[in-house]
XYZ file of C-alpha atoms in Angstrom:
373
model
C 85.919 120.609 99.223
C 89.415 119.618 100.496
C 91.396 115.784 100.494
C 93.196 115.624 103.822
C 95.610 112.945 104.314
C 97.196 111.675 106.908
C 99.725 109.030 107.532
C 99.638 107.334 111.362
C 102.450 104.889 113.078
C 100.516 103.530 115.300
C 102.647 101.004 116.476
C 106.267 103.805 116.192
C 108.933 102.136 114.518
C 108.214 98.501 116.142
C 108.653 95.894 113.788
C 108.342 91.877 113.583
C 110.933 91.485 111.147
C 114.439 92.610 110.648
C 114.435 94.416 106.600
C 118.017 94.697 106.653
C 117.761 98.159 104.736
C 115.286 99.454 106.526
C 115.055 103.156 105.940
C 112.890 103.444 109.277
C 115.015 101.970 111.516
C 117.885 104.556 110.187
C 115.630 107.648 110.979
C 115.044 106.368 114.604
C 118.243 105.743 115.438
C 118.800 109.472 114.823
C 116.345 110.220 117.037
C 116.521 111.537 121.126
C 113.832 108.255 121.500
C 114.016 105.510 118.743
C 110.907 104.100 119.685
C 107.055 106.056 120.883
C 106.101 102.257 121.229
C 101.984 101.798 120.874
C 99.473 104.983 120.382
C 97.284 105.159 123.709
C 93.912 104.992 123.308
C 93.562 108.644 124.783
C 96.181 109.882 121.931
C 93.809 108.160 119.350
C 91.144 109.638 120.517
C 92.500 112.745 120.606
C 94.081 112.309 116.860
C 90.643 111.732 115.666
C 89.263 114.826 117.297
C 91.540 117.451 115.931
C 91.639 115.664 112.917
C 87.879 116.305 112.231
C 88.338 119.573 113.802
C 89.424 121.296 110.506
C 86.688 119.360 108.226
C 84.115 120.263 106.554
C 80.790 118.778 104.508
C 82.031 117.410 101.693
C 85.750 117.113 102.404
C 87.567 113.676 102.123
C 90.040 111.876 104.773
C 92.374 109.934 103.779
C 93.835 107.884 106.999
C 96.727 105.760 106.124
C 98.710 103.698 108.312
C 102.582 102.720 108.051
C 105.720 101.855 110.863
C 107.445 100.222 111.335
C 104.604 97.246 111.320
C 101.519 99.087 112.188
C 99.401 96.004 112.581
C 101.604 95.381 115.483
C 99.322 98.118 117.353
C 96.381 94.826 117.574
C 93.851 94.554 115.446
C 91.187 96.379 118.504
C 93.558 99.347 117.946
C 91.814 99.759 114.183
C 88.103 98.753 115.539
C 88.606 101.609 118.180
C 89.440 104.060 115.959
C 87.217 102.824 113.172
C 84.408 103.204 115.520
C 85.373 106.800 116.776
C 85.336 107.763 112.720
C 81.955 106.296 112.572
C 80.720 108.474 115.136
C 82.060 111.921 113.792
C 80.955 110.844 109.922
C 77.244 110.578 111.557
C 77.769 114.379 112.116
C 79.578 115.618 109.384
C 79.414 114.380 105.448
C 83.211 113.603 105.251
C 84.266 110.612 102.822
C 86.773 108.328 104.574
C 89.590 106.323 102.899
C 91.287 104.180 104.736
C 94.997 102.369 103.990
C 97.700 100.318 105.442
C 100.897 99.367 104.384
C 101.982 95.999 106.167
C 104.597 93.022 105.526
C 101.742 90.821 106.227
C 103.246 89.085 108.889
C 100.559 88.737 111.335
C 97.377 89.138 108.835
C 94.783 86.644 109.193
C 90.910 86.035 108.574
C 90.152 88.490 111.546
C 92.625 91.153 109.984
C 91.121 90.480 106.584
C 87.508 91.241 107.970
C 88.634 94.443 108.772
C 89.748 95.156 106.184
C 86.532 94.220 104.306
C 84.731 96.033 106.139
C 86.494 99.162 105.928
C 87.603 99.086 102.475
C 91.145 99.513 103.027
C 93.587 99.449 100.650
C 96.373 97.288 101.419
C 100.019 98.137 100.330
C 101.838 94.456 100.894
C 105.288 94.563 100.997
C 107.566 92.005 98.683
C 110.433 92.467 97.554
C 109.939 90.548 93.614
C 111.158 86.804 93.807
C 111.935 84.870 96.842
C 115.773 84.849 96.213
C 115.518 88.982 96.415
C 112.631 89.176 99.014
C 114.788 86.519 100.949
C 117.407 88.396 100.309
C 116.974 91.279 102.653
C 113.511 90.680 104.479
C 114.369 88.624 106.992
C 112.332 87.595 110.498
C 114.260 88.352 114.266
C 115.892 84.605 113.490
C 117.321 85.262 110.281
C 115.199 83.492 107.943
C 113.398 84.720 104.995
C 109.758 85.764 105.289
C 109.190 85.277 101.305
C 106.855 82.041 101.935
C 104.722 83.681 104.395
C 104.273 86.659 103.122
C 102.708 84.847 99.472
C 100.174 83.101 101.779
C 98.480 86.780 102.745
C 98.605 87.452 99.506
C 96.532 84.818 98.613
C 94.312 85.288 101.655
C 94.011 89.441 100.642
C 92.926 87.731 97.232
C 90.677 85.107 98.912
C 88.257 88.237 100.449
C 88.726 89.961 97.521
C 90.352 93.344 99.193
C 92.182 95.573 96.997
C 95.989 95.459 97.368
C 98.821 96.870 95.556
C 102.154 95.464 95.974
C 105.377 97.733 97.392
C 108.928 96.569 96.440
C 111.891 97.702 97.135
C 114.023 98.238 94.449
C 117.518 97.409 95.762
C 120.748 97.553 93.746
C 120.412 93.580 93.612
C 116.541 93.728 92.548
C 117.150 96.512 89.710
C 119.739 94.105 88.068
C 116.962 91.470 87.157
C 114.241 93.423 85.323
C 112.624 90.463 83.196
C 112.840 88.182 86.907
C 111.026 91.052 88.178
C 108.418 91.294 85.336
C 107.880 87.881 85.571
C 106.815 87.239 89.111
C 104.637 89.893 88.425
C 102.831 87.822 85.705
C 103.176 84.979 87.390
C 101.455 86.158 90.752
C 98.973 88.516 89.053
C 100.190 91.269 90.416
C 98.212 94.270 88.845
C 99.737 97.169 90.776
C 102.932 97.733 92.334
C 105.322 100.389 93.099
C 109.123 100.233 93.468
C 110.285 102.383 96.065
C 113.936 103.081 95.607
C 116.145 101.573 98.522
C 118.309 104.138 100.197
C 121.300 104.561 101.843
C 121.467 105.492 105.419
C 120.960 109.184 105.970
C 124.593 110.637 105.457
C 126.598 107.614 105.062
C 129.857 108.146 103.506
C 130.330 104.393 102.152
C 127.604 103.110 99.592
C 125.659 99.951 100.881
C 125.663 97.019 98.764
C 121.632 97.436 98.656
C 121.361 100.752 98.161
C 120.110 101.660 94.240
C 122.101 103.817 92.008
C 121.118 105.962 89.243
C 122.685 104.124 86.608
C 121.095 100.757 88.290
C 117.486 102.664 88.781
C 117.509 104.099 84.996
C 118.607 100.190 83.135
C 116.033 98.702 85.287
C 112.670 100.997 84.370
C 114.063 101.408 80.703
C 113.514 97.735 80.345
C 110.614 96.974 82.704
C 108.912 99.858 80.606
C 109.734 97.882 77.546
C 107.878 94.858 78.860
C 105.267 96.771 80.560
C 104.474 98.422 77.057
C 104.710 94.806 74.784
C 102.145 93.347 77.485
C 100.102 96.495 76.879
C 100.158 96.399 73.585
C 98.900 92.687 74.135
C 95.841 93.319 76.108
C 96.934 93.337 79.518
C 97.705 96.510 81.203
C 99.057 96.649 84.780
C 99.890 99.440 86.948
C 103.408 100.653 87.756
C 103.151 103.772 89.499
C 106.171 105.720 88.568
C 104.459 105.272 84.826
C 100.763 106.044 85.877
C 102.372 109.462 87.747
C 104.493 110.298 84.799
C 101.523 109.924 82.336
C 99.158 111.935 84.927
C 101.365 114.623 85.082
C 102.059 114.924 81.681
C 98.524 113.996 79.884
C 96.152 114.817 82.579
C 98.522 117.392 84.602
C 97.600 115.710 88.002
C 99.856 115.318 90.842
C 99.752 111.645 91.842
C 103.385 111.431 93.497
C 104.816 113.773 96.290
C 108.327 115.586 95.604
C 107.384 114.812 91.400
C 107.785 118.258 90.723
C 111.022 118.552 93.285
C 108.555 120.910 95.369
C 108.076 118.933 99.134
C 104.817 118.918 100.950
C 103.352 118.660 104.036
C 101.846 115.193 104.631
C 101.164 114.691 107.964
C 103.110 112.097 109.362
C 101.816 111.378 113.107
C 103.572 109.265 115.834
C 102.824 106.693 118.061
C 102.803 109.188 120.610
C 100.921 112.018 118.934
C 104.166 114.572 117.648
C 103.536 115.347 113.714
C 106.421 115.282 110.836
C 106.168 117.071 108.048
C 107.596 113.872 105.839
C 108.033 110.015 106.272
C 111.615 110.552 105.586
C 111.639 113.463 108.345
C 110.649 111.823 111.126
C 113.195 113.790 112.869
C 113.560 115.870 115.926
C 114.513 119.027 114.460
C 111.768 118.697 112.258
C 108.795 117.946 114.348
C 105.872 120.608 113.758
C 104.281 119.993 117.378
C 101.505 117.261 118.600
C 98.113 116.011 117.563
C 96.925 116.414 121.125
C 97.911 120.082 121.085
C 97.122 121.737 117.942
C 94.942 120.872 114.661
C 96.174 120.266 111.910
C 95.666 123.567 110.032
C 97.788 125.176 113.107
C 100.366 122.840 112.892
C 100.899 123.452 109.150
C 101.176 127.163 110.203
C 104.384 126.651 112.228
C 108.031 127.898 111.846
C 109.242 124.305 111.073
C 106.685 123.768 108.327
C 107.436 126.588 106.379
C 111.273 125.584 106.960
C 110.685 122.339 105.184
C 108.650 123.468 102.457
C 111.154 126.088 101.982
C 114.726 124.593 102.318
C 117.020 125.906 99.331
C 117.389 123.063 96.147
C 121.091 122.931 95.090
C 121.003 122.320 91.577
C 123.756 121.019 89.354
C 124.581 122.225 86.730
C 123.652 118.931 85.041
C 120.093 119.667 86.183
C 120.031 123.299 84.636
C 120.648 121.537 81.413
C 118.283 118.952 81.389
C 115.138 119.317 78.591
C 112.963 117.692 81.547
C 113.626 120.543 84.277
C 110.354 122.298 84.449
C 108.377 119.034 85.238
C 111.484 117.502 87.637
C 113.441 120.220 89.141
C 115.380 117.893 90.745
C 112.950 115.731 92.421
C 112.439 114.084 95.739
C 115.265 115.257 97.893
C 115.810 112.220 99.879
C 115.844 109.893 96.535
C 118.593 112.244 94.718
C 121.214 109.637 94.920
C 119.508 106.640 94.466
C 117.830 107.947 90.998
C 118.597 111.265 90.094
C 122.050 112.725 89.506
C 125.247 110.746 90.373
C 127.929 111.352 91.750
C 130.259 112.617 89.084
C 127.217 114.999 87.858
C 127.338 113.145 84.440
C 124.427 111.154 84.634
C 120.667 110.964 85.843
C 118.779 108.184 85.935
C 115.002 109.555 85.777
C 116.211 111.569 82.848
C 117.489 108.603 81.351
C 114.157 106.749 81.770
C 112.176 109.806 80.577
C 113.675 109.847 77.500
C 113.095 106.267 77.003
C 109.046 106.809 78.654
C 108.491 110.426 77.119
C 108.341 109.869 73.366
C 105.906 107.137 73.664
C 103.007 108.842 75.301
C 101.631 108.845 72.002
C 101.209 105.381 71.839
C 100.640 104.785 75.435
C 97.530 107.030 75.131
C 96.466 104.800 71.657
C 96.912 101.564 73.191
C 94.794 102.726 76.684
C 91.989 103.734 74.153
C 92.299 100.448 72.834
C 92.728 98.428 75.870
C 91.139 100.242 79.257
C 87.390 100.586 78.326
């Protein structure tokens, strides 16, 4: 039995707001075409095919969808290709997952049905309070999108569909910890991931959003702090850079790509059916092919897939020191700057945060006896 996953942009890098850090719209620029626009209903059909191609009884699919704003590919974009899974699962015993990470700009009552009906998990993206979602997340007129973003919420809590919350963790964002923790209580937020915000790819002058290490490691040492008191309380919630750490180090599961500074194929497809070996390499020099050409398995077998999986790590000499080097080695290549090592070599912010998070799995693993039942 395998887990294949796959992550579809249906809808390219369109968007209906303007996220002023927006790592997407960086990688497209770079790009010989920014924008595939909207997947054709032949390339869907297509996708699905070779998809299932390399299945088996038993396997699981996991088909997650991203942009850009992929509900900007219409809502009878997903009941297509809903209905062509349907079809191929009457053949073959595969378990299908779906997901969708979207700034909920469009969702409604019809998009929530869907969703229902499906079981998708939702990813909804806000950025912590509105004067840092407001901040940066703003619509094609300049105005924040804080307000109508909240009101999916409640509607994705209204049908009951299972959401976790994305944030961005800008440099801004990572100075307010305790705000942070906060609106979490106070919107009942149960799961959410930071993602750290990142500079454009090679810019030579830091952005005033883009996180730091120093920034990344003061704001998880004391969001763990909280996170653990609350714990300790009754009340767990999920924050996924801790629920990775304690898999990997209590149940030695892999629950975060790049965790163990080793990259991955994931299987990123475009609107107009060329595959990527990364969300961060949606690049032209690192496309493996197309959907409509080759299956996955073949694609994976190509000259550019075994380039990415096997570009040389330059490790300081900061990292060769570090107690936490078999279970990092350096980490996600892409995030190096915005949490690992700094510029001067002197500091890392993960290691900083481990040594705050590391000496109290004990107690972690007490309080989850205690608590999760």
């Amino acid at each position: 039995m395998k887990h294949v996953s796959v992550l579809i942009k249906p809808a390219s890098g369109l968007c209906n707001i303007r996220c002023q850090y927006c790592f997407y719209a960086d990688v497209t620029s770079l790009r010989e075409v920014e924008s595939y626009g909207r997947m054709t209903k032949e390339t869907t059909e297509k996708m699905i095919a070779q998809i299932f191609s390399d299945l088996e009884n038993g396997d699981q699919l996991t088909l997650a969808f991203q942009g850009g704003e992929p509900t900007l590919a219409g809502l009878n974009y997903y009941r297509h290709l809903t209905s062509l899974v349907d079809e191929y699962i009457e053949t073959i015993d595969v378990e299908v997952h779906y997901a969708i990470q979207t700034n909920g700009i469009v969702v409604n009552e019809r998009w929530c049905r869907l969703f229902k009906d499906y079981d998708f998990l939702v990813g909804l993206s806000i950025d912590g309070p509105a004067m840092f979602h407001d901040l940066y997340r703003l619509d094609a007129k300049g105005r924040g999108t804080y307000q109508r973003v909240l009101k999916t919420k409640k509607l994705l809590d209204d049908y009951a569909i299972d959401y976790n919350v994305l944030c961005v963790l800008t440099n801004q964002l990572a100075g307010e910890p305790k705000k942070v923790y906060r609106f979490l209580q106070k919107e009942n937020i149960d799961y959410v991931q930071f993602i750290p915000c990142l500079d454009d790819f090679g810019a030579e002058k830091r952005s005033r959003y883009a996180l730091t290490p120093k920034r990344f490691a003061s704001f998880y040492q004391q969001l763990f702090q909280l996170w653990l008191d609350e714990f300790k309380r009754g009340t767990y919630r999920s924050v996924k850079l801790f629920d990775d750490v304690f898999n990997l180090l209590v149940a030695g599961q892999l629950t975060a790509c790049g965790i163990l500074g080793n990259c991955q194929i994931q299987y990123v497809i475009e609107a107009d059916g060329s595959v990527y070996p990364c969300d961060f390499y949606v690049l032209d020099n690192y496309r493996l092919g197309y959907i409509q050409e080759k299956s996955l398995r073949e694609l994976f077998e190509q000259d550019v897939s075994k380039m990415f999986l096997c570009e040389p790590r330059d490790l300081s000499g900061f990292c060769q020191e570090c107690p936490f080097l078999k279970m990092c080695n350096g980490g996600c290549k892409r995030m190096k700057d915005a949490m690992y090592v700094n510029k001067q070599g002197d500091f890392c912010g993960y290691q900083t945060f481990l040594k705050k998070f590391v000496p109290q799995i004990e107690t972690i693993i007490e309080t989850r006896e205690k608590v999760i039942r």
